mmCIF file with all atom_site columns, C-alpha atoms in Angstrom:
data_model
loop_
_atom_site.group_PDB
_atom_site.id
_atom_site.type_symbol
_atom_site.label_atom_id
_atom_site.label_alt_id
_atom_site.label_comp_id
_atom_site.label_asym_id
_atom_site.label_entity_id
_atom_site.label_seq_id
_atom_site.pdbx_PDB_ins_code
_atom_site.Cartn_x
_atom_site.Cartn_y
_atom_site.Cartn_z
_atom_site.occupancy
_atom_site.B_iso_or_equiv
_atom_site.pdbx_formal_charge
_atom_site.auth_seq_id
_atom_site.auth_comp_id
_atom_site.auth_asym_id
_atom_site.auth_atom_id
_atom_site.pdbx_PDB_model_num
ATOM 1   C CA . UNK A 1 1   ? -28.318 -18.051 -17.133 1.00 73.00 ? 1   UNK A CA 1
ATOM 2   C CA . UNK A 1 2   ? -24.858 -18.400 -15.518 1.00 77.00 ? 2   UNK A CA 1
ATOM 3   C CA . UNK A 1 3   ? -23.973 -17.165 -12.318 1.00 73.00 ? 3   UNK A CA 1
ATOM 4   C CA . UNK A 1 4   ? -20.567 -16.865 -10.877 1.00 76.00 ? 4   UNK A CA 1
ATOM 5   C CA . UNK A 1 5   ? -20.327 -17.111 -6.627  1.00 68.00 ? 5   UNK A CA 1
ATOM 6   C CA . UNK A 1 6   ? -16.606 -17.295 -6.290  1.00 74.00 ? 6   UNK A CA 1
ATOM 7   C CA . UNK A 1 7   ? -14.834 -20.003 -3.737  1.00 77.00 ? 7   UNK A CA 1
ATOM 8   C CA . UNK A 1 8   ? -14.303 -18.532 -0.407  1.00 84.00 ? 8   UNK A CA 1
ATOM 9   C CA . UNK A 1 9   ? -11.666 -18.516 2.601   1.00 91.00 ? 9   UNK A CA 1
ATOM 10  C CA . UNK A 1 10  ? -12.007 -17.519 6.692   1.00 92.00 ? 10  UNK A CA 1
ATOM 11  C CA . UNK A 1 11  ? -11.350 -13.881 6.535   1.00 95.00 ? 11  UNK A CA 1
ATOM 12  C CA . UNK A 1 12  ? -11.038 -13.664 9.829   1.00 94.00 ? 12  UNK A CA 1
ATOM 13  C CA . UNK A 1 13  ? -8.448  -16.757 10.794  1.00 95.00 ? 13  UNK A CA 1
ATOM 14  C CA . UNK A 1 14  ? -6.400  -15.343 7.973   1.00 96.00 ? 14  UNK A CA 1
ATOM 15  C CA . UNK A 1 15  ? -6.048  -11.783 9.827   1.00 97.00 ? 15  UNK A CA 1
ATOM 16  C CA . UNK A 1 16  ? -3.231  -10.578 10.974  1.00 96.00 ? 16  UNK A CA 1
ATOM 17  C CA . UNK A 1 17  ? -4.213  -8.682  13.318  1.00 96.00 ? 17  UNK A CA 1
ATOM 18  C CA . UNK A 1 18  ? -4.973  -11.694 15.424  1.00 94.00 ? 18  UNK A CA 1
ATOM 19  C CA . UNK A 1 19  ? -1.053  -13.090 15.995  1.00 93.00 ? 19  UNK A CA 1
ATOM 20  C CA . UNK A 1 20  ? 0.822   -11.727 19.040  1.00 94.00 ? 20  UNK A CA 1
ATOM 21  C CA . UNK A 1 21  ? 4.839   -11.127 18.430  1.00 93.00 ? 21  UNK A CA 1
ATOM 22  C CA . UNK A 1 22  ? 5.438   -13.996 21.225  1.00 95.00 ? 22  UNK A CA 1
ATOM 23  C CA . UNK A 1 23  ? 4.472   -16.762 18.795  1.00 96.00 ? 23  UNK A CA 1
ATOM 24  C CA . UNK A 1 24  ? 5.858   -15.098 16.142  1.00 95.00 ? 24  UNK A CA 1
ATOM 25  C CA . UNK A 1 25  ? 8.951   -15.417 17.876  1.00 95.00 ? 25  UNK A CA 1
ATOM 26  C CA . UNK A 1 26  ? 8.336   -18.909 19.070  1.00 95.00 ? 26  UNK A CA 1
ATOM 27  C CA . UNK A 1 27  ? 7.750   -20.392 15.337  1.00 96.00 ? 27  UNK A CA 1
ATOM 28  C CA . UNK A 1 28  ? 10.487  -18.668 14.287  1.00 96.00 ? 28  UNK A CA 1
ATOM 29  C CA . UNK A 1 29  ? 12.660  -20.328 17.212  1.00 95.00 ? 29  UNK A CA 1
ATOM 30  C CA . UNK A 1 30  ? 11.067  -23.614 16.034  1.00 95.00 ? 30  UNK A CA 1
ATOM 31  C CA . UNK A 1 31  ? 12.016  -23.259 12.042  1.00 96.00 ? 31  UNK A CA 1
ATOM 32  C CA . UNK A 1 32  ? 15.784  -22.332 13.398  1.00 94.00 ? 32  UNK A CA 1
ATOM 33  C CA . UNK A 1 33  ? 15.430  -19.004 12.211  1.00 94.00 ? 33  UNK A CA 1
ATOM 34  C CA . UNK A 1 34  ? 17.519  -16.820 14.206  1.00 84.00 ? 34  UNK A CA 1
ATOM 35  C CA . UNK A 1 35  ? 19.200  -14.097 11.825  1.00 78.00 ? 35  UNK A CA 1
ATOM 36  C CA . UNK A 1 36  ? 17.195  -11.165 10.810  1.00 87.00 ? 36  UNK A CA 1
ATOM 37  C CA . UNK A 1 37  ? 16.489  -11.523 7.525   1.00 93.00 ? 37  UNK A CA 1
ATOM 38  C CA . UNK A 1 38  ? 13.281  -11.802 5.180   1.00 96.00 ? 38  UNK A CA 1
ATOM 39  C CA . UNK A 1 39  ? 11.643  -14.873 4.451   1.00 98.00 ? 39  UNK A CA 1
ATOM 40  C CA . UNK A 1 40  ? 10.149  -16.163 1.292   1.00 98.00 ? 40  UNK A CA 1
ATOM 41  C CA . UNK A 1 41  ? 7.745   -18.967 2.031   1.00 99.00 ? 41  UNK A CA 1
ATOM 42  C CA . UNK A 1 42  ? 6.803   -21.774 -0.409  1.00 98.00 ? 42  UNK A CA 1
ATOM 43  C CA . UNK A 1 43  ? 4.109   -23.365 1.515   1.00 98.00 ? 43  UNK A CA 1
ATOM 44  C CA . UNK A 1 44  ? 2.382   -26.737 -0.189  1.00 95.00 ? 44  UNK A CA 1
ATOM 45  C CA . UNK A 1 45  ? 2.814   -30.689 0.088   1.00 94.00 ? 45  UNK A CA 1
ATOM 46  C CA . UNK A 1 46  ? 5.797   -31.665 -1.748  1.00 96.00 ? 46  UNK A CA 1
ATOM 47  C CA . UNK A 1 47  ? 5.534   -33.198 -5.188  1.00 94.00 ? 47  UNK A CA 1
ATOM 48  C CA . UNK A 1 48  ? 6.743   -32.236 -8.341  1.00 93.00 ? 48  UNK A CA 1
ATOM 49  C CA . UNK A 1 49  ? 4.034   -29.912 -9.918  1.00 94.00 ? 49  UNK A CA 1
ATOM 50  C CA . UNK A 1 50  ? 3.759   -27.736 -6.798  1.00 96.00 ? 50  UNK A CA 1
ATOM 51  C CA . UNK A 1 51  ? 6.888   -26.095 -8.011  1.00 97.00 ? 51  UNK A CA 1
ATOM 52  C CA . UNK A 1 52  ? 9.459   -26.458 -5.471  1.00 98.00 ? 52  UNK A CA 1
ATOM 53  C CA . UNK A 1 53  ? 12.263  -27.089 -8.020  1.00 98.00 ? 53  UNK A CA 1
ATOM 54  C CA . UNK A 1 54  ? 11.692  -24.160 -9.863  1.00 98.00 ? 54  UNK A CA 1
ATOM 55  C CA . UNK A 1 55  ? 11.328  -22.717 -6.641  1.00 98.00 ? 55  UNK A CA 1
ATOM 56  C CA . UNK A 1 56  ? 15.218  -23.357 -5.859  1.00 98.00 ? 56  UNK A CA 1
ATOM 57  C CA . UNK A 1 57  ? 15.931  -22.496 -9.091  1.00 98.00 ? 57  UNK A CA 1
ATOM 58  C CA . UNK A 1 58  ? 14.891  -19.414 -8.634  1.00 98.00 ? 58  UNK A CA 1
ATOM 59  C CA . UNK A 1 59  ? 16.177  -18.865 -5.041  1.00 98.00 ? 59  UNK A CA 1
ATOM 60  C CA . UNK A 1 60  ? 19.454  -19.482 -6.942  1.00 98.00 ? 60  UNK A CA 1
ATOM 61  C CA . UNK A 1 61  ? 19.250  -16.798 -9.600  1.00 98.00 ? 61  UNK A CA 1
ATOM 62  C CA . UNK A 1 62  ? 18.320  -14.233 -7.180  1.00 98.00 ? 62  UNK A CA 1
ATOM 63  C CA . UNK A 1 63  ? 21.531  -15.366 -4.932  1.00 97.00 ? 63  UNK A CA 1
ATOM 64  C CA . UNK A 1 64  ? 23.947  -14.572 -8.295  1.00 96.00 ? 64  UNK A CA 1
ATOM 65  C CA . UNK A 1 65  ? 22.113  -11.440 -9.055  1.00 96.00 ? 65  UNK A CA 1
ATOM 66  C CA . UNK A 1 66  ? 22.583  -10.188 -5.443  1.00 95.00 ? 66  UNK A CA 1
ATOM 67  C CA . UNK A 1 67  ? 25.676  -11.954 -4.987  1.00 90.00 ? 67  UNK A CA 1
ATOM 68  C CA . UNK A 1 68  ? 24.850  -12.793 -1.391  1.00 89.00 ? 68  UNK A CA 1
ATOM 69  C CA . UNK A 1 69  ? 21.835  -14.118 0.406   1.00 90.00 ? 69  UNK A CA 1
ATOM 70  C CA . UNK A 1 70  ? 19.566  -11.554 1.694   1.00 93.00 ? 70  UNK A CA 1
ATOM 71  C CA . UNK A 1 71  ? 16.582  -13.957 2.491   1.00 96.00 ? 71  UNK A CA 1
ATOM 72  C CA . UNK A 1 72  ? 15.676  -17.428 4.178   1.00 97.00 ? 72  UNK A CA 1
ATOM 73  C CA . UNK A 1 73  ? 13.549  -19.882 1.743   1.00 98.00 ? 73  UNK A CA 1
ATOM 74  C CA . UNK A 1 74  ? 11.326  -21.527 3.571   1.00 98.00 ? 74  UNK A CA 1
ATOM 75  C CA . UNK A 1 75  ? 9.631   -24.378 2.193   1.00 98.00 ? 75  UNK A CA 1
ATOM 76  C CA . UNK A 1 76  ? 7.155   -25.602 4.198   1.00 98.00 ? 76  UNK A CA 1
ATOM 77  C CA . UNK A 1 77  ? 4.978   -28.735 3.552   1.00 95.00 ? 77  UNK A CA 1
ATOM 78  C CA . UNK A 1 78  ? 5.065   -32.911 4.189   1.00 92.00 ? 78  UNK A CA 1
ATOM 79  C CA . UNK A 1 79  ? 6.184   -34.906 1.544   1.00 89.00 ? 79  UNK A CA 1
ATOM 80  C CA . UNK A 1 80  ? 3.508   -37.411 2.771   1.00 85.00 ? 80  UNK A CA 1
ATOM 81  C CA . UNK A 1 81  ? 5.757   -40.355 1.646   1.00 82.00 ? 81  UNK A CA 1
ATOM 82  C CA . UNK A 1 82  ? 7.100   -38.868 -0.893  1.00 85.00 ? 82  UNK A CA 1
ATOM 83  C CA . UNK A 1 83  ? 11.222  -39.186 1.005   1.00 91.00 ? 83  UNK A CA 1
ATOM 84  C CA . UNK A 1 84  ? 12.526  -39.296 -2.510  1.00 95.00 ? 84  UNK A CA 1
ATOM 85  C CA . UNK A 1 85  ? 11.327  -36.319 -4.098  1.00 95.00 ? 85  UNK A CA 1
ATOM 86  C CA . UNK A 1 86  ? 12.368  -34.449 -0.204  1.00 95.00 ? 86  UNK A CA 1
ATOM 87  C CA . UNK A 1 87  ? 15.795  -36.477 -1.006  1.00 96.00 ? 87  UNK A CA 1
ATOM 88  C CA . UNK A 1 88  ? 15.608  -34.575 -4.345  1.00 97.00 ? 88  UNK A CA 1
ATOM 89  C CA . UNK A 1 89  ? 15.018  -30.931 -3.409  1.00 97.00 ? 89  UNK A CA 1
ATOM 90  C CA . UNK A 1 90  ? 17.520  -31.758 -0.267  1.00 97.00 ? 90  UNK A CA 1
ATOM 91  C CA . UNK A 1 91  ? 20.293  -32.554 -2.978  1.00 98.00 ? 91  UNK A CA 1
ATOM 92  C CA . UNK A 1 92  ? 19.115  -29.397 -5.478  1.00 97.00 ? 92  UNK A CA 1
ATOM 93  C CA . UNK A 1 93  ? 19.738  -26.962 -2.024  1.00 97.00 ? 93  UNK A CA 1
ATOM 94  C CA . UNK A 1 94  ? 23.121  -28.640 -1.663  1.00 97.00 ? 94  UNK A CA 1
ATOM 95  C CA . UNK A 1 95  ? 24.063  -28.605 -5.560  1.00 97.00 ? 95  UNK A CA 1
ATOM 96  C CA . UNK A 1 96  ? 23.224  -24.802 -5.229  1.00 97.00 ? 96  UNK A CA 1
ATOM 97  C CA . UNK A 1 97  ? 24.955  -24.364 -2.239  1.00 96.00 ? 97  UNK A CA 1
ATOM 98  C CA . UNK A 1 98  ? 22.285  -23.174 -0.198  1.00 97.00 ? 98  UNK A CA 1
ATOM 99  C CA . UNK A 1 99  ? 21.645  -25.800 2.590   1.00 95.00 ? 99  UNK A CA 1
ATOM 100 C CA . UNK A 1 100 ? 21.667  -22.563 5.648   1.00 94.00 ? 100 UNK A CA 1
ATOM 101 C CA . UNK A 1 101 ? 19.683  -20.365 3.663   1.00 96.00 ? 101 UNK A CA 1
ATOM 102 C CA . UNK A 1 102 ? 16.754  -23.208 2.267   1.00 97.00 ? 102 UNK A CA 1
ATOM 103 C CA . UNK A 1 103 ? 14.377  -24.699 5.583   1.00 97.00 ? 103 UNK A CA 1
ATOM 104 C CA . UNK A 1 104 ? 12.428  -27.483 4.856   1.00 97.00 ? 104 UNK A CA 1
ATOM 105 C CA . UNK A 1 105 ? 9.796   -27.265 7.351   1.00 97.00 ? 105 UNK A CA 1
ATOM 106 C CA . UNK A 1 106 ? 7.689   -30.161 7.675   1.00 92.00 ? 106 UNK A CA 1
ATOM 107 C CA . UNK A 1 107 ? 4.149   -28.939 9.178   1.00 88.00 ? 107 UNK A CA 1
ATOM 108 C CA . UNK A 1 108 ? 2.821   -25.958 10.823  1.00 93.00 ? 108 UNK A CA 1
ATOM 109 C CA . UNK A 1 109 ? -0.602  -26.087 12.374  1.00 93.00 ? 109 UNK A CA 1
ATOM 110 C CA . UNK A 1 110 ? -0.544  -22.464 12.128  1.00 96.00 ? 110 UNK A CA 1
ATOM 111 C CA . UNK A 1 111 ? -0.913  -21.495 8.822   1.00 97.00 ? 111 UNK A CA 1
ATOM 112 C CA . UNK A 1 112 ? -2.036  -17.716 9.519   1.00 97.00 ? 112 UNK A CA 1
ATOM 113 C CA . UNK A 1 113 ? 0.934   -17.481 11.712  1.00 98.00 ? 113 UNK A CA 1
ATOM 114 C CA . UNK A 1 114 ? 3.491   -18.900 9.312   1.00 98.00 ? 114 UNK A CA 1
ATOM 115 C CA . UNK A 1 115 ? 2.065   -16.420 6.511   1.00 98.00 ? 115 UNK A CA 1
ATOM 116 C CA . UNK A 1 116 ? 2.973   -13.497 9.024   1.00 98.00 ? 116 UNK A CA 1
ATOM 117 C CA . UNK A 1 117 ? 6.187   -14.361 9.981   1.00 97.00 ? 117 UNK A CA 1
ATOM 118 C CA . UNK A 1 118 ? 6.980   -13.813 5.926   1.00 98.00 ? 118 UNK A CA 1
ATOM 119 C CA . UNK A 1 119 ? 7.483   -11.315 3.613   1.00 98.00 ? 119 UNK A CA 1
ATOM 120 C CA . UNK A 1 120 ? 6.899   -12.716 0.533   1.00 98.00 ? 120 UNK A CA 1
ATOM 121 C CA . UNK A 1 121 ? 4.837   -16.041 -0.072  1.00 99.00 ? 121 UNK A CA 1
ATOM 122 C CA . UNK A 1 122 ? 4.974   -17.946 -3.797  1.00 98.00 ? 122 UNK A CA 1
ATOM 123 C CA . UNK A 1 123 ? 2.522   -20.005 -4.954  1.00 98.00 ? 123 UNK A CA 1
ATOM 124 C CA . UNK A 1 124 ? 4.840   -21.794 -7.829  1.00 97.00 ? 124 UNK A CA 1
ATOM 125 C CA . UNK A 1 125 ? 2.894   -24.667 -9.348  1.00 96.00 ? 125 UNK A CA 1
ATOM 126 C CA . UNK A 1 126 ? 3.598   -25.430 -12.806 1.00 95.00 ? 126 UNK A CA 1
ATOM 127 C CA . UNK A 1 127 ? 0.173   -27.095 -12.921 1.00 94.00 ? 127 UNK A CA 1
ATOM 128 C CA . UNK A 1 128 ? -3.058  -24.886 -13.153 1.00 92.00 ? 128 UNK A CA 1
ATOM 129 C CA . UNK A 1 129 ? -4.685  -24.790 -9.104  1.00 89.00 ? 129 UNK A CA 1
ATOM 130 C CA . UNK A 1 130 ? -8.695  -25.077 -9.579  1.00 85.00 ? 130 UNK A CA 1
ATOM 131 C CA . UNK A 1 131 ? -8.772  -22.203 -6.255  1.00 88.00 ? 131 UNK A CA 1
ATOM 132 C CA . UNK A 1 132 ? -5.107  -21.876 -5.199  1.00 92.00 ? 132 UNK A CA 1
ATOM 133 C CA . UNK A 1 133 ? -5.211  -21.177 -1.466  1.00 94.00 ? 133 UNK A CA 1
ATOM 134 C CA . UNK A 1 134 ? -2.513  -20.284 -0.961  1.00 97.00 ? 134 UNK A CA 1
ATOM 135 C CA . UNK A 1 135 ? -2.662  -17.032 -3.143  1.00 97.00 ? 135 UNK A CA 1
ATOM 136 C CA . UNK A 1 136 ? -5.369  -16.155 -1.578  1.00 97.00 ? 136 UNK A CA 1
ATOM 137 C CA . UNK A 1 137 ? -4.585  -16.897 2.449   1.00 97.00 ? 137 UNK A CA 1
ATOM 138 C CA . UNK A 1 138 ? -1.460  -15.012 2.023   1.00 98.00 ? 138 UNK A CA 1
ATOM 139 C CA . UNK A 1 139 ? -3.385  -11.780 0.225   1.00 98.00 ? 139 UNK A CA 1
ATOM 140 C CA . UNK A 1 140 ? -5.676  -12.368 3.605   1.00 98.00 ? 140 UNK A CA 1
ATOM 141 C CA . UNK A 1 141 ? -2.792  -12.090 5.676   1.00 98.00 ? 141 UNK A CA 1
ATOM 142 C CA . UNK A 1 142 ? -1.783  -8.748  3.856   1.00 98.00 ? 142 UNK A CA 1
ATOM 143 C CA . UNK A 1 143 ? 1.146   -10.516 2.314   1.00 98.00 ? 143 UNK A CA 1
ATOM 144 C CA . UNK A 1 144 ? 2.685   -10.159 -0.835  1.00 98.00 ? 144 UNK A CA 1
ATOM 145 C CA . UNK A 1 145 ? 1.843   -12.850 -3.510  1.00 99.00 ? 145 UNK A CA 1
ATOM 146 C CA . UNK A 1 146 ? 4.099   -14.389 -6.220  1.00 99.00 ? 146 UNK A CA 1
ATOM 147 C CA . UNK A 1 147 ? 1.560   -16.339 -7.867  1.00 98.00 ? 147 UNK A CA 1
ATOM 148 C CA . UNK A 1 148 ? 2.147   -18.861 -11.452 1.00 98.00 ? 148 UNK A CA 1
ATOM 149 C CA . UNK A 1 149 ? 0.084   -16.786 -14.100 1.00 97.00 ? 149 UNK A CA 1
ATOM 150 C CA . UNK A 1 150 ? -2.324  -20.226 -14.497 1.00 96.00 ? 150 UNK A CA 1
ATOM 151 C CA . UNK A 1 151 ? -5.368  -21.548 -12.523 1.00 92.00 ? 151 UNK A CA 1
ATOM 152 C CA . UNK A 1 152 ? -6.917  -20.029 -9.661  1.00 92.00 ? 152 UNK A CA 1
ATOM 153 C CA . UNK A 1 153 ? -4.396  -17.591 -9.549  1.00 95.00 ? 153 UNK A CA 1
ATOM 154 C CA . UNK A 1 154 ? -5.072  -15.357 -12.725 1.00 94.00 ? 154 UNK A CA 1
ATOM 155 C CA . UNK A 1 155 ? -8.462  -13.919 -11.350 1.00 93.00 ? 155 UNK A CA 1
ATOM 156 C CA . UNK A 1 156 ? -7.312  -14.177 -7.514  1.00 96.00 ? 156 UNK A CA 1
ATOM 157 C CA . UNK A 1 157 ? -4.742  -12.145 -7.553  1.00 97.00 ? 157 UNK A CA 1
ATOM 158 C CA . UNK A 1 158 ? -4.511  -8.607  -9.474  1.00 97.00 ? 158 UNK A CA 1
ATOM 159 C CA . UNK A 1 159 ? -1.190  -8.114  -10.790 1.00 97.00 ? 159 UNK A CA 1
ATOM 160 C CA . UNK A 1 160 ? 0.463   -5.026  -10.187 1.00 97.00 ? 160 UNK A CA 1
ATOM 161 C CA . UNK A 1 161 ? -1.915  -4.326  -7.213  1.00 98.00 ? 161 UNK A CA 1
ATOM 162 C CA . UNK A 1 162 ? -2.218  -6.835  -4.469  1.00 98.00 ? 162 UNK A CA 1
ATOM 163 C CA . UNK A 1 163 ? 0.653   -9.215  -6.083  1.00 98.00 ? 163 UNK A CA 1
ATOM 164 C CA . UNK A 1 164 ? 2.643   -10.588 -8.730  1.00 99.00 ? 164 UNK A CA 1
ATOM 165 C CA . UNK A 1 165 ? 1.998   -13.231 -11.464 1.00 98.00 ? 165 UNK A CA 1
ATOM 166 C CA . UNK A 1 166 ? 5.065   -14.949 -13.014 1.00 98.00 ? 166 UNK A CA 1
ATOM 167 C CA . UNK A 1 167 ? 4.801   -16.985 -16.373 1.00 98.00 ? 167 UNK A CA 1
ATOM 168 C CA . UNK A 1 168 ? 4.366   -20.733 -15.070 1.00 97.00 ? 168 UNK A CA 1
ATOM 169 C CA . UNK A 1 169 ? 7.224   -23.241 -15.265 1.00 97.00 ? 169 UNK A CA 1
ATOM 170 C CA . UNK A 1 170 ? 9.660   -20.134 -15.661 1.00 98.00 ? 170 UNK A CA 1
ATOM 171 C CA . UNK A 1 171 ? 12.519  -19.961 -13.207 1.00 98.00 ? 171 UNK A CA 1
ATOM 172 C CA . UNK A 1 172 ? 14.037  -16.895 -14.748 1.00 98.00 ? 172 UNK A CA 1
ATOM 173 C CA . UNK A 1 173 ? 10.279  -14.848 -14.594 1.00 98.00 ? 173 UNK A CA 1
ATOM 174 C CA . UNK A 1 174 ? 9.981   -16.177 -11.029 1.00 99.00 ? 174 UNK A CA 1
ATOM 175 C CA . UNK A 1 175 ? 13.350  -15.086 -9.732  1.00 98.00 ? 175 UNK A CA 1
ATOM 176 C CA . UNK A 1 176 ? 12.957  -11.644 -11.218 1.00 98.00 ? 176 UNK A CA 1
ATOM 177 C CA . UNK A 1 177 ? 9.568   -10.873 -9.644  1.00 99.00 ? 177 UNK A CA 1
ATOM 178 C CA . UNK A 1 178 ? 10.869  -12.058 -6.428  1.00 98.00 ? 178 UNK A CA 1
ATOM 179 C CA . UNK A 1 179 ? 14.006  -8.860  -6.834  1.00 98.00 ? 179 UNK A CA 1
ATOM 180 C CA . UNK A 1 180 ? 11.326  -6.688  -8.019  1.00 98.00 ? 180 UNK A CA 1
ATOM 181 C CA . UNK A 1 181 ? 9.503   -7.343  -4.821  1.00 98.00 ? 181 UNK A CA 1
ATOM 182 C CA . UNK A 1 182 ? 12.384  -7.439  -2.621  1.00 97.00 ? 182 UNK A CA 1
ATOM 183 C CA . UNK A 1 183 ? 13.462  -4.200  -4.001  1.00 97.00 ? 183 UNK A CA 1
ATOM 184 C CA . UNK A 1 184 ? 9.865   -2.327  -3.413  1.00 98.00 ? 184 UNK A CA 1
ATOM 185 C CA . UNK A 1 185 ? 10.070  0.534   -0.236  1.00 97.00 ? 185 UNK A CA 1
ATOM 186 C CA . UNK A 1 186 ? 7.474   -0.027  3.220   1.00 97.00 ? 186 UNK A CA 1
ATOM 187 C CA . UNK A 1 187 ? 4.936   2.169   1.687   1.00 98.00 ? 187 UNK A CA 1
ATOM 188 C CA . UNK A 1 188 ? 4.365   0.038   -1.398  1.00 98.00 ? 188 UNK A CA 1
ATOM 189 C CA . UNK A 1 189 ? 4.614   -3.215  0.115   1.00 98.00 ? 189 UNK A CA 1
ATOM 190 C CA . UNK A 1 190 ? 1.959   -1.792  2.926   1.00 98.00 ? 190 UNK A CA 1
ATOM 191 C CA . UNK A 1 191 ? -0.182  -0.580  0.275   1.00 98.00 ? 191 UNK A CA 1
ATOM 192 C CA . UNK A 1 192 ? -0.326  -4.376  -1.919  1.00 98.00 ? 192 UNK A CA 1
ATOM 193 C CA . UNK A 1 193 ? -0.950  -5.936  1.721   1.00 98.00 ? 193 UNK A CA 1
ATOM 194 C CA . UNK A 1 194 ? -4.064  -3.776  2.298   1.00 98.00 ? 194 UNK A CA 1
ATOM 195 C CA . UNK A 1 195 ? -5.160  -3.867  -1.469  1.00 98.00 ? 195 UNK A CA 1
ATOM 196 C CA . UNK A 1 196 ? -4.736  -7.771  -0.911  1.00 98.00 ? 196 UNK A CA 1
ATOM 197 C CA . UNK A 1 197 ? -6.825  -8.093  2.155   1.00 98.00 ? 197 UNK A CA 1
ATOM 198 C CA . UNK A 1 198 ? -9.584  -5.919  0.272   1.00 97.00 ? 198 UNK A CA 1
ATOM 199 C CA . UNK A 1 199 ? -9.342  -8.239  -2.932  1.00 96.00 ? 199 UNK A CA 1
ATOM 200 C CA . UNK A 1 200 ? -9.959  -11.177 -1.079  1.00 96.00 ? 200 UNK A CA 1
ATOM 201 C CA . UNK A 1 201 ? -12.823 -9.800  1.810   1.00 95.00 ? 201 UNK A CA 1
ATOM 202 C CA . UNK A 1 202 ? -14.686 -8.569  -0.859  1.00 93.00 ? 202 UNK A CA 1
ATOM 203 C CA . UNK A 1 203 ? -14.474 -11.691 -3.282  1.00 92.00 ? 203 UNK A CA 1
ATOM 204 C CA . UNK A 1 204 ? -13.398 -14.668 -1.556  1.00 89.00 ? 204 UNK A CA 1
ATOM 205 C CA . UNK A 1 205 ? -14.821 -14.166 1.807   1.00 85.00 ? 205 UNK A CA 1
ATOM 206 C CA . UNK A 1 206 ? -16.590 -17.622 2.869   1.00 73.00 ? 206 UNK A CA 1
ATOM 207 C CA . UNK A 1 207 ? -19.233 -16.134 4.801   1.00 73.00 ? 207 UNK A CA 1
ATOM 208 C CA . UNK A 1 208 ? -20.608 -14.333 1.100   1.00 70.00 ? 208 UNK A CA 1
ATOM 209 C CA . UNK A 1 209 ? -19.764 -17.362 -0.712  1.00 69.00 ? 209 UNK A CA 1
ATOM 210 C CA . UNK A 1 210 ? -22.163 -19.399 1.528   1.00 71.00 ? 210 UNK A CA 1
ATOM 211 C CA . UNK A 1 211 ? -24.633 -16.144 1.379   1.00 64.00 ? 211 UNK A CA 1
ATOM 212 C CA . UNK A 1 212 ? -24.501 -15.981 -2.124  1.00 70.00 ? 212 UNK A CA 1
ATOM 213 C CA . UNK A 1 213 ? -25.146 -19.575 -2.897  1.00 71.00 ? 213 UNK A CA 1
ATOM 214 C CA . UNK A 1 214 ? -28.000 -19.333 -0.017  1.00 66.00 ? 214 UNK A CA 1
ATOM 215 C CA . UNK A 1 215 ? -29.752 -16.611 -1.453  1.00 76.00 ? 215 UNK A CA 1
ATOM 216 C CA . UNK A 1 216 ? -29.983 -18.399 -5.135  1.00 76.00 ? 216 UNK A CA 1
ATOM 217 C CA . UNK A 1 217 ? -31.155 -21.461 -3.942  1.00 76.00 ? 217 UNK A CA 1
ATOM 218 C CA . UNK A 1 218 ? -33.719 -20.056 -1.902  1.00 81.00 ? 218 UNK A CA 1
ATOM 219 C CA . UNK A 1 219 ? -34.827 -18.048 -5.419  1.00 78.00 ? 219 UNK A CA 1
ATOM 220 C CA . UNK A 1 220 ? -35.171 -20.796 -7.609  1.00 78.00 ? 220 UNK A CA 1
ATOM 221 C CA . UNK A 1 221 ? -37.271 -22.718 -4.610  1.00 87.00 ? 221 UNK A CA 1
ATOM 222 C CA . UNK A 1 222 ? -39.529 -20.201 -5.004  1.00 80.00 ? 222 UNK A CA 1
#
């Protein structure tokens, strides 16, 4: 017999009902984010298979399909020694021309917060994730998910309905979920952010994944 008790997160640190618009403001202040515009948030450490350089490739197709830049592109995570590969992804936002709209943010000890300060978040490894975290934090937070269609990712999040898989390692896929998303009206982005938050309370919740595993130890004991 096989039994399934899926990975859990804290449902209730990843609520966003629990941020105030003062340190919304105040992170935002602190990333140099002053114009009013949406973000999309990569967050992750920084090295290669996480996806950041597709990431910028992307960020790029969408700014010559648009033909201006409607977003920031935040990408937010230490390269914990890795300078070089930062070095890298420094010179790719320069080569694309896109050094005020792409913030490399080093660290936030906030993660909830810096999920609800964005409007979209992308999880864009190009390596399967065993859980993925952040697909599922940001569906928490009642955010719309991007999500690579490997790993953790393809039973997390429910395409169509509380986010968006893109085929992994694909710049082109990624960049044209992202105008898909930044083209949907309030009502349907309000809708994926409560169908997320439902998806991931009933599923990943940490407090049934330590119930669940509880309750079958304590059957085969006796």
């Amino acid at each position: 017999k096989l039994l399934v008790i899926f990975r859990g997160i804290n449902v209730d640190y990843f609520d966003p009902t629990t941020k105030t618009e003062i340190e919304e403001k105040k992170l935002l202040k602190n990333w140099g984010i002053v114009e009013n515009k949406k973000i999309i948030l990569l967050p992750g450490r920084l090295t290669s298979w996480k996806g950041q350089e597709l990431f910028l490739e992307a960020i790029n197709m969408v700014n010559i399909q648009l033909g201006y830049e409607a977003f920031y592109a935040v990408i937010l995570g230490s390269d914990q020694g890795r300078d070089l590969f930062k070095k890298k992804l420094i010179r790719l936002s320069e080569q694309y021309r896109m050094t005020k709209q792409v913030k490399f943010i080093d660290h936030c000890k906030d993660m909830a917060l810096a999920y609800k300060v964005s409007d979209i978040i992308i999880s864009a490894s190009i390596e399967p994730e065993a859980f993925g975290r952040v697909a599922v934090e940001a569906q928490s937070m009642e955010k719309v998910i991007i999500a690579s269609d490997i790993g953790g990712s393809n039973e997390t999040v429910i395409d169509e309905k509380t986010g968006y898989l893109f085929e992994a390692g694909n710049a082109n896929s990624l960049s044209k979920k992202i105008l898909k998303v930044l083209n949907l009206d309030d009502t349907t982005i309000k809708t994926i952010g409560t169908e997320g938050r439902k998806n991931i309370v009933n599923k990943f919740n940490v407090e049934k994944m330590c119930f669940s595993t509880y309750s079958e130890y304590k059957k085969l004991i006796n």
